[in-house]
């Protein structure tokens, strides 16, 4: 028996990076996975690689009608929905004085409102689940502390952490768990252009997507049934303190 045998998960931003890692690990542990992304080519290729336990649906998380269709496609393909992984996200940089208003609207739209849209669209299906439903929201260490020239990203990730708490308290009585994951810097397309020596981090290195994907599996599984509204940090010790 896999650790998530029989569960059905929908992962946003699942075509690459942390989302693709979570999709692979969930399938390896017995889940059915709907990969949802704006990257149709990459998403379809991943679903093909994973075989009959996976499928792809084109989804822009800011599009509410597309969300209804994505949830319906998941329940039609796999008979229900037990796990929602709100992973899709973007990052951008810029000091406040130069940070365009449009950039703020865009990042809040994807990183925060996209998560709200997903939780709301998936709620009826999660309520119908009899397999300990779980929402996993990918925040960041930027949801636990500030970084300079990163106001939109930091604000969106703190808000995801707050939304997670509100929904955990609201939905806990229905046995729907809602937790947030807070990765430090991870080697994906999002960070590929950045110089990240990570000398300030206890483990002195950048993380790998699977090191976050394994946390997604844990929070999707029945190993985590007493955790809700909690913050799961995987940051190589970045938040533990300053280096010697
Ligand atoms: P990535 O850029 O490799 O993957 C992000 C995915 O989200 C892509 O497949 C992209 O197409 C998708 N996406 C973007 N906008 C979308 C939209 N509107 N609708 C649907 N899909 C959309 O980056 P990643 O590092 O794998 O990031 C995954 C999550 O992890 C993000 O929420 C990110 O903020 C978070 N995170 C990443 C790091 C890091 O260092 N890589 C650190 C902390 C948190």
PDB file of C-alpha atoms and ligand atoms in Angstrom:
ATOM      1  CA  UNK A   1       0.000   0.000   0.000  1.00  0.00           C
ATOM      2  CA  UNK A   2       1.298   3.440  -0.941  1.00  0.00           C
ATOM      3  CA  UNK A   3       1.160   6.264   1.584  1.00  0.00           C
ATOM      4  CA  UNK A   4      -1.641   8.006  -0.338  1.00  0.00           C
ATOM      5  CA  UNK A   5      -3.217   4.935  -1.934  1.00  0.00           C
ATOM      6  CA  UNK A   6      -6.663   5.647  -3.384  1.00  0.00           C
ATOM      7  CA  UNK A   7      -6.498   9.427  -2.912  1.00  0.00           C
ATOM      8  CA  UNK A   8      -7.108  11.910  -5.703  1.00  0.00           C
ATOM      9  CA  UNK A   9      -5.075  15.125  -5.812  1.00  0.00           C
ATOM     10  CA  UNK A  10      -5.205  18.261  -7.947  1.00  0.00           C
ATOM     11  CA  UNK A  11      -1.914  20.182  -8.103  1.00  0.00           C
ATOM     12  CA  UNK A  12      -1.781  23.691  -9.515  1.00  0.00           C
ATOM     13  CA  UNK A  13       1.446  24.718 -11.193  1.00  0.00           C
ATOM     14  CA  UNK A  14       2.019  20.992 -11.509  1.00  0.00           C
ATOM     15  CA  UNK A  15       3.779  21.045 -14.882  1.00  0.00           C
ATOM     16  CA  UNK A  16       7.267  21.693 -13.513  1.00  0.00           C
ATOM     17  CA  UNK A  17       9.352  22.453 -10.437  1.00  0.00           C
ATOM     18  CA  UNK A  18       7.964  21.716  -6.986  1.00  0.00           C
ATOM     19  CA  UNK A  19       4.504  20.908  -8.363  1.00  0.00           C
ATOM     20  CA  UNK A  20       5.869  18.306 -10.794  1.00  0.00           C
ATOM     21  CA  UNK A  21       7.941  16.764  -8.020  1.00  0.00           C
ATOM     22  CA  UNK A  22       4.846  16.499  -5.814  1.00  0.00           C
ATOM     23  CA  UNK A  23       2.889  14.953  -8.709  1.00  0.00           C
ATOM     24  CA  UNK A  24       5.562  12.278  -9.287  1.00  0.00           C
ATOM     25  CA  UNK A  25       5.885  11.443  -5.590  1.00  0.00           C
ATOM     26  CA  UNK A  26       2.109  11.301  -5.031  1.00  0.00           C
ATOM     27  CA  UNK A  27       1.656   8.932  -7.986  1.00  0.00           C
ATOM     28  CA  UNK A  28       4.558   6.799  -6.719  1.00  0.00           C
ATOM     29  CA  UNK A  29       2.707   6.519  -3.387  1.00  0.00           C
ATOM     30  CA  UNK A  30      -0.563   5.397  -4.955  1.00  0.00           C
ATOM     31  CA  UNK A  31      -2.501   8.605  -5.655  1.00  0.00           C
ATOM     32  CA  UNK A  32      -4.267   9.730  -8.806  1.00  0.00           C
ATOM     33  CA  UNK A  33      -3.112  13.207  -9.783  1.00  0.00           C
ATOM     34  CA  UNK A  34      -4.597  15.954 -11.918  1.00  0.00           C
ATOM     35  CA  UNK A  35      -1.788  18.219 -13.077  1.00  0.00           C
ATOM     36  CA  UNK A  36      -3.160  21.742 -13.599  1.00  0.00           C
ATOM     37  CA  UNK A  37      -1.111  24.498 -15.196  1.00  0.00           C
ATOM     38  CA  UNK A  38      -0.969  27.213 -17.832  1.00  0.00           C
ATOM     39  CA  UNK A  39       1.956  25.300 -19.401  1.00  0.00           C
ATOM     40  CA  UNK A  40       0.013  22.900 -21.604  1.00  0.00           C
ATOM     41  CA  UNK A  41       2.969  21.231 -23.346  1.00  0.00           C
ATOM     42  CA  UNK A  42       4.929  20.512 -20.156  1.00  0.00           C
ATOM     43  CA  UNK A  43       1.798  19.502 -18.239  1.00  0.00           C
ATOM     44  CA  UNK A  44       0.632  17.038 -20.895  1.00  0.00           C
ATOM     45  CA  UNK A  45       4.140  15.551 -21.145  1.00  0.00           C
ATOM     46  CA  UNK A  46       4.246  14.990 -17.376  1.00  0.00           C
ATOM     47  CA  UNK A  47       0.804  13.356 -17.359  1.00  0.00           C
ATOM     48  CA  UNK A  48       1.932  11.060 -20.199  1.00  0.00           C
ATOM     49  CA  UNK A  49       5.093  10.148 -18.274  1.00  0.00           C
ATOM     50  CA  UNK A  50       3.046   9.291 -15.166  1.00  0.00           C
ATOM     51  CA  UNK A  51       0.582   7.089 -17.068  1.00  0.00           C
ATOM     52  CA  UNK A  52      -3.073   6.326 -16.248  1.00  0.00           C
ATOM     53  CA  UNK A  53      -2.741   7.581 -12.654  1.00  0.00           C
ATOM     54  CA  UNK A  54      -2.334  11.145 -13.960  1.00  0.00           C
ATOM     55  CA  UNK A  55      -4.070  13.573 -16.286  1.00  0.00           C
ATOM     56  CA  UNK A  56      -3.599  17.195 -17.278  1.00  0.00           C
ATOM     57  CA  UNK A  57      -6.032  20.078 -17.282  1.00  0.00           C
ATOM     58  CA  UNK A  58      -5.243  23.551 -18.544  1.00  0.00           C
ATOM     59  CA  UNK A  59      -5.858  26.003 -15.698  1.00  0.00           C
ATOM     60  CA  UNK A  60      -5.030  29.623 -15.011  1.00  0.00           C
ATOM     61  CA  UNK A  61      -5.636  29.902 -11.259  1.00  0.00           C
ATOM     62  CA  UNK A  62      -6.941  33.460 -11.663  1.00  0.00           C
ATOM     63  CA  UNK A  63      -9.789  32.218 -13.897  1.00  0.00           C
ATOM     64  CA  UNK A  64     -12.747  31.200 -11.712  1.00  0.00           C
ATOM     65  CA  UNK A  65     -14.748  29.498 -14.443  1.00  0.00           C
ATOM     66  CA  UNK A  66     -11.667  27.499 -15.421  1.00  0.00           C
ATOM     67  CA  UNK A  67     -11.396  26.422 -11.779  1.00  0.00           C
ATOM     68  CA  UNK A  68     -14.916  24.914 -11.831  1.00  0.00           C
ATOM     69  CA  UNK A  69     -14.005  23.046 -15.019  1.00  0.00           C
ATOM     70  CA  UNK A  70     -10.722  21.775 -13.534  1.00  0.00           C
ATOM     71  CA  UNK A  71     -12.425  20.402 -10.428  1.00  0.00           C
ATOM     72  CA  UNK A  72     -15.138  18.793 -12.584  1.00  0.00           C
ATOM     73  CA  UNK A  73     -12.487  17.265 -14.865  1.00  0.00           C
ATOM     74  CA  UNK A  74     -10.756  15.790 -11.808  1.00  0.00           C
ATOM     75  CA  UNK A  75     -13.880  14.227 -10.297  1.00  0.00           C
ATOM     76  CA  UNK A  76     -14.920  12.884 -13.705  1.00  0.00           C
ATOM     77  CA  UNK A  77     -11.489  11.386 -14.409  1.00  0.00           C
ATOM     78  CA  UNK A  78     -10.791   9.922 -10.987  1.00  0.00           C
ATOM     79  CA  UNK A  79     -14.125   9.732  -9.123  1.00  0.00           C
ATOM     80  CA  UNK A  80     -13.581  12.482  -6.552  1.00  0.00           C
ATOM     81  CA  UNK A  81     -11.100  14.922  -5.043  1.00  0.00           C
ATOM     82  CA  UNK A  82      -9.341  14.445  -1.709  1.00  0.00           C
ATOM     83  CA  UNK A  83      -6.300  16.714  -1.888  1.00  0.00           C
ATOM     84  CA  UNK A  84      -5.864  20.220  -3.291  1.00  0.00           C
ATOM     85  CA  UNK A  85      -2.284  21.434  -3.619  1.00  0.00           C
ATOM     86  CA  UNK A  86      -2.224  25.179  -4.258  1.00  0.00           C
ATOM     87  CA  UNK A  87       1.300  25.397  -5.628  1.00  0.00           C
ATOM     88  CA  UNK A  88       1.079  27.704  -8.672  1.00  0.00           C
ATOM     89  CA  UNK A  89       2.996  30.885  -8.121  1.00  0.00           C
ATOM     90  CA  UNK A  90       5.203  33.567  -9.618  1.00  0.00           C
ATOM     91  CA  UNK A  91       7.907  35.784  -8.166  1.00  0.00           C
ATOM     92  CA  UNK A  92       9.200  39.193  -9.123  1.00  0.00           C
ATOM     93  CA  UNK A  93      11.592  41.773  -7.750  1.00  0.00           C
ATOM     94  CA  UNK A  94      11.766  45.522  -7.469  1.00  0.00           C
ATOM     95  CA  UNK A  95      12.177  48.230  -4.846  1.00  0.00           C
ATOM     96  CA  UNK A  96       8.908  49.852  -3.796  1.00  0.00           C
ATOM     97  CA  UNK A  97       9.458  53.131  -5.677  1.00  0.00           C
ATOM     98  CA  UNK A  98       9.902  51.307  -8.982  1.00  0.00           C
ATOM     99  CA  UNK A  99       7.554  48.382  -8.452  1.00  0.00           C
ATOM    100  CA  UNK A 100       4.779  48.679 -11.058  1.00  0.00           C
ATOM    101  CA  UNK A 101       1.168  48.664  -9.828  1.00  0.00           C
ATOM    102  CA  UNK A 102       0.431  46.062 -12.496  1.00  0.00           C
ATOM    103  CA  UNK A 103       3.093  43.756 -11.030  1.00  0.00           C
ATOM    104  CA  UNK A 104       1.451  44.033  -7.606  1.00  0.00           C
ATOM    105  CA  UNK A 105      -1.992  43.237  -9.024  1.00  0.00           C
ATOM    106  CA  UNK A 106      -0.638  40.313 -10.995  1.00  0.00           C
ATOM    107  CA  UNK A 107       1.290  38.646  -8.188  1.00  0.00           C
ATOM    108  CA  UNK A 108      -1.524  39.072  -5.677  1.00  0.00           C
ATOM    109  CA  UNK A 109      -3.933  37.724  -8.312  1.00  0.00           C
ATOM    110  CA  UNK A 110      -1.949  34.535  -8.909  1.00  0.00           C
ATOM    111  CA  UNK A 111      -0.254  33.847  -5.563  1.00  0.00           C
ATOM    112  CA  UNK A 112      -3.123  34.828  -3.234  1.00  0.00           C
ATOM    113  CA  UNK A 113      -6.429  35.099  -5.098  1.00  0.00           C
ATOM    114  CA  UNK A 114      -5.487  31.974  -7.068  1.00  0.00           C
ATOM    115  CA  UNK A 115      -5.292  30.051  -3.779  1.00  0.00           C
ATOM    116  CA  UNK A 116      -8.617  31.492  -2.599  1.00  0.00           C
ATOM    117  CA  UNK A 117     -10.205  30.559  -5.941  1.00  0.00           C
ATOM    118  CA  UNK A 118      -8.897  27.007  -5.640  1.00  0.00           C
ATOM    119  CA  UNK A 119     -10.060  26.474  -2.068  1.00  0.00           C
ATOM    120  CA  UNK A 120     -13.533  27.780  -2.923  1.00  0.00           C
ATOM    121  CA  UNK A 121     -13.902  25.809  -6.150  1.00  0.00           C
ATOM    122  CA  UNK A 122     -12.683  22.564  -4.587  1.00  0.00           C
ATOM    123  CA  UNK A 123     -14.716  22.841  -1.380  1.00  0.00           C
ATOM    124  CA  UNK A 124     -17.829  20.894  -2.497  1.00  0.00           C
ATOM    125  CA  UNK A 125     -15.673  18.029  -3.772  1.00  0.00           C
ATOM    126  CA  UNK A 126     -13.530  18.045  -0.620  1.00  0.00           C
ATOM    127  CA  UNK A 127     -16.684  17.993   1.516  1.00  0.00           C
ATOM    128  CA  UNK A 128     -17.812  14.910  -0.395  1.00  0.00           C
ATOM    129  CA  UNK A 129     -14.481  13.155   0.235  1.00  0.00           C
ATOM    130  CA  UNK A 130     -14.447  10.336   2.762  1.00  0.00           C
ATOM    131  CA  UNK A 131     -10.654  10.057   2.638  1.00  0.00           C
ATOM    132  CA  UNK A 132      -9.499  12.716   5.131  1.00  0.00           C
ATOM    133  CA  UNK A 133      -9.456  15.649   2.716  1.00  0.00           C
ATOM    134  CA  UNK A 134      -6.509  18.013   2.816  1.00  0.00           C
ATOM    135  CA  UNK A 135      -5.577  21.381   1.350  1.00  0.00           C
ATOM    136  CA  UNK A 136      -1.847  22.049   1.024  1.00  0.00           C
ATOM    137  CA  UNK A 137      -0.891  25.653   0.327  1.00  0.00           C
ATOM    138  CA  UNK A 138       2.640  26.392  -0.866  1.00  0.00           C
ATOM    139  CA  UNK A 139       3.742  29.582   0.848  1.00  0.00           C
ATOM    140  CA  UNK A 140       7.448  30.335   1.396  1.00  0.00           C
ATOM    141  CA  UNK A 141       9.951  31.490   3.997  1.00  0.00           C
ATOM    142  CA  UNK A 142       8.756  34.796   2.490  1.00  0.00           C
ATOM    143  CA  UNK A 143       5.495  34.022   4.315  1.00  0.00           C
ATOM    144  CA  UNK A 144       7.365  34.025   7.636  1.00  0.00           C
ATOM    145  CA  UNK A 145       9.822  36.912   7.270  1.00  0.00           C
ATOM    146  CA  UNK A 146      10.480  39.840   4.944  1.00  0.00           C
ATOM    147  CA  UNK A 147      12.980  40.180   2.113  1.00  0.00           C
ATOM    148  CA  UNK A 148      14.012  43.479   0.484  1.00  0.00           C
ATOM    149  CA  UNK A 149      12.713  44.405  -2.986  1.00  0.00           C
ATOM    150  CA  UNK A 150      10.210  41.584  -2.826  1.00  0.00           C
ATOM    151  CA  UNK A 151       7.114  43.323  -1.470  1.00  0.00           C
ATOM    152  CA  UNK A 152       4.507  41.704  -3.724  1.00  0.00           C
ATOM    153  CA  UNK A 153       5.849  38.200  -3.248  1.00  0.00           C
ATOM    154  CA  UNK A 154       6.298  38.558   0.524  1.00  0.00           C
ATOM    155  CA  UNK A 155       2.822  40.077   0.969  1.00  0.00           C
ATOM    156  CA  UNK A 156       1.217  37.324  -1.119  1.00  0.00           C
ATOM    157  CA  UNK A 157       2.968  34.537   0.792  1.00  0.00           C
ATOM    158  CA  UNK A 158       2.105  35.993   4.238  1.00  0.00           C
ATOM    159  CA  UNK A 159      -1.482  36.227   3.039  1.00  0.00           C
ATOM    160  CA  UNK A 160      -1.480  32.591   1.933  1.00  0.00           C
ATOM    161  CA  UNK A 161      -0.313  31.694   5.437  1.00  0.00           C
ATOM    162  CA  UNK A 162      -3.157  33.770   6.893  1.00  0.00           C
ATOM    163  CA  UNK A 163      -5.755  32.300   4.563  1.00  0.00           C
ATOM    164  CA  UNK A 164      -4.518  28.854   5.578  1.00  0.00           C
ATOM    165  CA  UNK A 165      -5.157  29.641   9.262  1.00  0.00           C
ATOM    166  CA  UNK A 166      -8.634  31.060   8.614  1.00  0.00           C
ATOM    167  CA  UNK A 167      -9.700  28.054   6.551  1.00  0.00           C
ATOM    168  CA  UNK A 168      -8.143  25.562   8.973  1.00  0.00           C
ATOM    169  CA  UNK A 169     -10.282  26.963  11.774  1.00  0.00           C
ATOM    170  CA  UNK A 170     -13.380  27.192   9.584  1.00  0.00           C
ATOM    171  CA  UNK A 171     -13.134  23.752   7.993  1.00  0.00           C
ATOM    172  CA  UNK A 172     -11.573  21.758  10.831  1.00  0.00           C
ATOM    173  CA  UNK A 173     -14.989  20.757  12.244  1.00  0.00           C
ATOM    174  CA  UNK A 174     -15.669  19.123   8.855  1.00  0.00           C
ATOM    175  CA  UNK A 175     -12.362  17.207   9.029  1.00  0.00           C
ATOM    176  CA  UNK A 176     -10.906  19.209   6.153  1.00  0.00           C
ATOM    177  CA  UNK A 177      -7.294  20.031   7.000  1.00  0.00           C
ATOM    178  CA  UNK A 178      -5.499  23.102   5.650  1.00  0.00           C
ATOM    179  CA  UNK A 179      -1.746  23.512   6.092  1.00  0.00           C
ATOM    180  CA  UNK A 180       0.989  25.668   4.602  1.00  0.00           C
ATOM    181  CA  UNK A 181       4.457  24.687   3.416  1.00  0.00           C
ATOM    182  CA  UNK A 182       7.278  27.220   3.641  1.00  0.00           C
ATOM    183  CA  UNK A 183      10.207  26.346   1.399  1.00  0.00           C
ATOM    184  CA  UNK A 184      13.452  28.261   1.438  1.00  0.00           C
ATOM    185  CA  UNK A 185      15.256  28.684  -1.873  1.00  0.00           C
ATOM    186  CA  UNK A 186      14.695  25.629  -4.079  1.00  0.00           C
ATOM    187  CA  UNK A 187      16.363  24.863  -7.427  1.00  0.00           C
ATOM    188  CA  UNK A 188      13.560  25.316  -9.998  1.00  0.00           C
ATOM    189  CA  UNK A 189      12.887  27.541 -13.003  1.00  0.00           C
ATOM    190  CA  UNK A 190      11.736  30.202 -10.536  1.00  0.00           C
ATOM    191  CA  UNK A 191      15.240  30.543  -9.086  1.00  0.00           C
ATOM    192  CA  UNK A 192      17.349  29.487 -12.094  1.00  0.00           C
ATOM    193  CA  UNK A 193      18.473  33.014 -12.985  1.00  0.00           C
ATOM    194  CA  UNK A 194      19.414  33.964  -9.441  1.00  0.00           C
ATOM    195  CA  UNK A 195      22.749  33.766  -7.674  1.00  0.00           C
ATOM    196  CA  UNK A 196      21.870  31.901  -4.469  1.00  0.00           C
ATOM    197  CA  UNK A 197      25.002  30.695  -2.668  1.00  0.00           C
ATOM    198  CA  UNK A 198      22.911  30.259   0.518  1.00  0.00           C
ATOM    199  CA  UNK A 199      25.889  30.949   2.784  1.00  0.00           C
ATOM    200  CA  UNK A 200      23.500  32.352   5.391  1.00  0.00           C
ATOM    201  CA  UNK A 201      21.616  29.061   5.656  1.00  0.00           C
ATOM    202  CA  UNK A 202      22.614  26.375   8.180  1.00  0.00           C
ATOM    203  CA  UNK A 203      22.833  23.609   5.566  1.00  0.00           C
ATOM    204  CA  UNK A 204      24.742  25.940   3.179  1.00  0.00           C
ATOM    205  CA  UNK A 205      22.868  24.896   0.057  1.00  0.00           C
ATOM    206  CA  UNK A 206      19.747  25.374  -2.021  1.00  0.00           C
ATOM    207  CA  UNK A 207      16.923  22.841  -1.677  1.00  0.00           C
ATOM    208  CA  UNK A 208      15.725  20.294  -4.210  1.00  0.00           C
ATOM    209  CA  UNK A 209      12.119  20.062  -5.424  1.00  0.00           C
ATOM    210  CA  UNK A 210      11.693  16.562  -3.944  1.00  0.00           C
ATOM    211  CA  UNK A 211      12.604  17.927  -0.513  1.00  0.00           C
ATOM    212  CA  UNK A 212       9.361  19.910  -0.720  1.00  0.00           C
ATOM    213  CA  UNK A 213       7.443  17.233  -2.642  1.00  0.00           C
ATOM    214  CA  UNK A 214       7.923  14.789   0.231  1.00  0.00           C
ATOM    215  CA  UNK A 215       6.251  17.280   2.582  1.00  0.00           C
ATOM    216  CA  UNK A 216       3.322  17.504   0.159  1.00  0.00           C
ATOM    217  CA  UNK A 217       2.990  13.708   0.277  1.00  0.00           C
ATOM    218  CA  UNK A 218       3.037  13.770   4.084  1.00  0.00           C
ATOM    219  CA  UNK A 219       0.347  16.449   4.291  1.00  0.00           C
ATOM    220  CA  UNK A 220      -1.752  14.643   1.664  1.00  0.00           C
ATOM    221  CA  UNK A 221      -1.523  11.361   3.538  1.00  0.00           C
ATOM    222  CA  UNK A 222      -3.227  10.017   6.640  1.00  0.00           C
ATOM    223  CA  UNK A 223       0.111  10.311   8.447  1.00  0.00           C
ATOM    224  CA  UNK A 224      -0.760  13.966   9.089  1.00  0.00           C
ATOM    225  CA  UNK A 225      -4.398  13.694  10.202  1.00  0.00           C
ATOM    226  CA  UNK A 226      -3.835  15.699  13.431  1.00  0.00           C
ATOM    227  CA  UNK A 227      -2.142  18.641  11.696  1.00  0.00           C
ATOM    228  CA  UNK A 228      -4.135  21.606  10.510  1.00  0.00           C
ATOM    229  CA  UNK A 229      -3.460  25.326  10.339  1.00  0.00           C
ATOM    230  CA  UNK A 230       0.215  24.504  10.747  1.00  0.00           C
ATOM    231  CA  UNK A 231       3.372  25.763   9.075  1.00  0.00           C
ATOM    232  CA  UNK A 232       5.769  23.191   7.644  1.00  0.00           C
ATOM    233  CA  UNK A 233       9.157  24.756   7.023  1.00  0.00           C
ATOM    234  CA  UNK A 234      11.781  23.202   4.728  1.00  0.00           C
ATOM    235  CA  UNK A 235      14.477  25.845   4.369  1.00  0.00           C
ATOM    236  CA  UNK A 236      17.842  24.275   5.161  1.00  0.00           C
ATOM    237  CA  UNK A 237      17.763  26.087   8.494  1.00  0.00           C
ATOM    238  CA  UNK A 238      17.393  29.601   7.054  1.00  0.00           C
ATOM    239  CA  UNK A 239      14.945  30.678   9.738  1.00  0.00           C
ATOM    240  CA  UNK A 240      16.780  28.941  12.587  1.00  0.00           C
ATOM    241  CA  UNK A 241      19.106  31.853  13.109  1.00  0.00           C
ATOM    242  CA  UNK A 242      22.098  33.765  11.871  1.00  0.00           C
ATOM    243  CA  UNK A 243      25.211  31.857  10.822  1.00  0.00           C
ATOM    244  CA  UNK A 244      28.225  31.724  13.136  1.00  0.00           C
TER     245      UNK A 244
HETATM  246  P1  LIG B   1       8.200  27.183 -11.132  1.00  0.00           P
HETATM  247  O1  LIG B   1       8.221  28.496 -11.792  1.00  0.00           O
HETATM  248  O2  LIG B   1       9.113  26.112 -11.576  1.00  0.00           O
HETATM  249  O3  LIG B   1       6.731  26.563 -11.135  1.00  0.00           O
HETATM  250  C1  LIG B   1       5.591  27.342 -10.953  1.00  0.00           C
HETATM  251  C2  LIG B   1       4.479  26.754 -11.781  1.00  0.00           C
HETATM  252  O4  LIG B   1       3.315  27.546 -11.589  1.00  0.00           O
HETATM  253  C3  LIG B   1       4.805  26.766 -13.285  1.00  0.00           C
HETATM  254  O5  LIG B   1       4.531  25.505 -13.849  1.00  0.00           O
HETATM  255  C4  LIG B   1       3.882  27.837 -13.817  1.00  0.00           C
HETATM  256  O6  LIG B   1       3.473  27.639 -15.165  1.00  0.00           O
HETATM  257  C5  LIG B   1       2.716  27.735 -12.853  1.00  0.00           C
HETATM  258  N1  LIG B   1       1.884  28.935 -12.875  1.00  0.00           N
HETATM  259  C6  LIG B   1       2.278  30.229 -12.843  1.00  0.00           C
HETATM  260  N2  LIG B   1       1.238  31.044 -12.949  1.00  0.00           N
HETATM  261  C7  LIG B   1       0.140  30.256 -13.050  1.00  0.00           C
HETATM  262  C8  LIG B   1      -1.239  30.515 -13.187  1.00  0.00           C
HETATM  263  N3  LIG B   1      -1.724  31.758 -13.265  1.00  0.00           N
HETATM  264  N4  LIG B   1      -2.092  29.454 -13.243  1.00  0.00           N
HETATM  265  C9  LIG B   1      -1.623  28.190 -13.198  1.00  0.00           C
HETATM  266  N5  LIG B   1      -0.312  27.891 -13.082  1.00  0.00           N
HETATM  267  C10 LIG B   1       0.554  28.917 -13.010  1.00  0.00           C
HETATM  268  O7  LIG B   1       8.441  27.516  -9.588  1.00  0.00           O
HETATM  269  P2  LIG B   1       8.519  26.590  -8.288  1.00  0.00           P
HETATM  270  O8  LIG B   1       9.766  26.963  -7.596  1.00  0.00           O
HETATM  271  O9  LIG B   1       8.246  25.173  -8.587  1.00  0.00           O
HETATM  272  O10 LIG B   1       7.307  27.216  -7.446  1.00  0.00           O
HETATM  273  C11 LIG B   1       6.220  26.484  -6.963  1.00  0.00           C
HETATM  274  C12 LIG B   1       5.680  27.182  -5.723  1.00  0.00           C
HETATM  275  O11 LIG B   1       6.684  27.155  -4.697  1.00  0.00           O
HETATM  276  C13 LIG B   1       5.341  28.650  -5.940  1.00  0.00           C
HETATM  277  O12 LIG B   1       4.154  28.975  -5.240  1.00  0.00           O
HETATM  278  C14 LIG B   1       6.523  29.369  -5.326  1.00  0.00           C
HETATM  279  O13 LIG B   1       6.207  30.661  -4.909  1.00  0.00           O
HETATM  280  C15 LIG B   1       6.846  28.446  -4.175  1.00  0.00           C
HETATM  281  N6  LIG B   1       8.179  28.605  -3.646  1.00  0.00           N
HETATM  282  C16 LIG B   1       9.264  28.410  -4.449  1.00  0.00           C
HETATM  283  C17 LIG B   1      10.528  28.589  -3.935  1.00  0.00           C
HETATM  284  C18 LIG B   1      11.772  28.415  -4.754  1.00  0.00           C
HETATM  285  O14 LIG B   1      12.851  28.808  -4.308  1.00  0.00           O
HETATM  286  N7  LIG B   1      11.703  27.803  -5.928  1.00  0.00           N
HETATM  287  C19 LIG B   1      10.685  28.957  -2.581  1.00  0.00           C
HETATM  288  C20 LIG B   1       9.564  29.135  -1.796  1.00  0.00           C
HETATM  289  C21 LIG B   1       8.305  28.957  -2.338  1.00  0.00           C
END
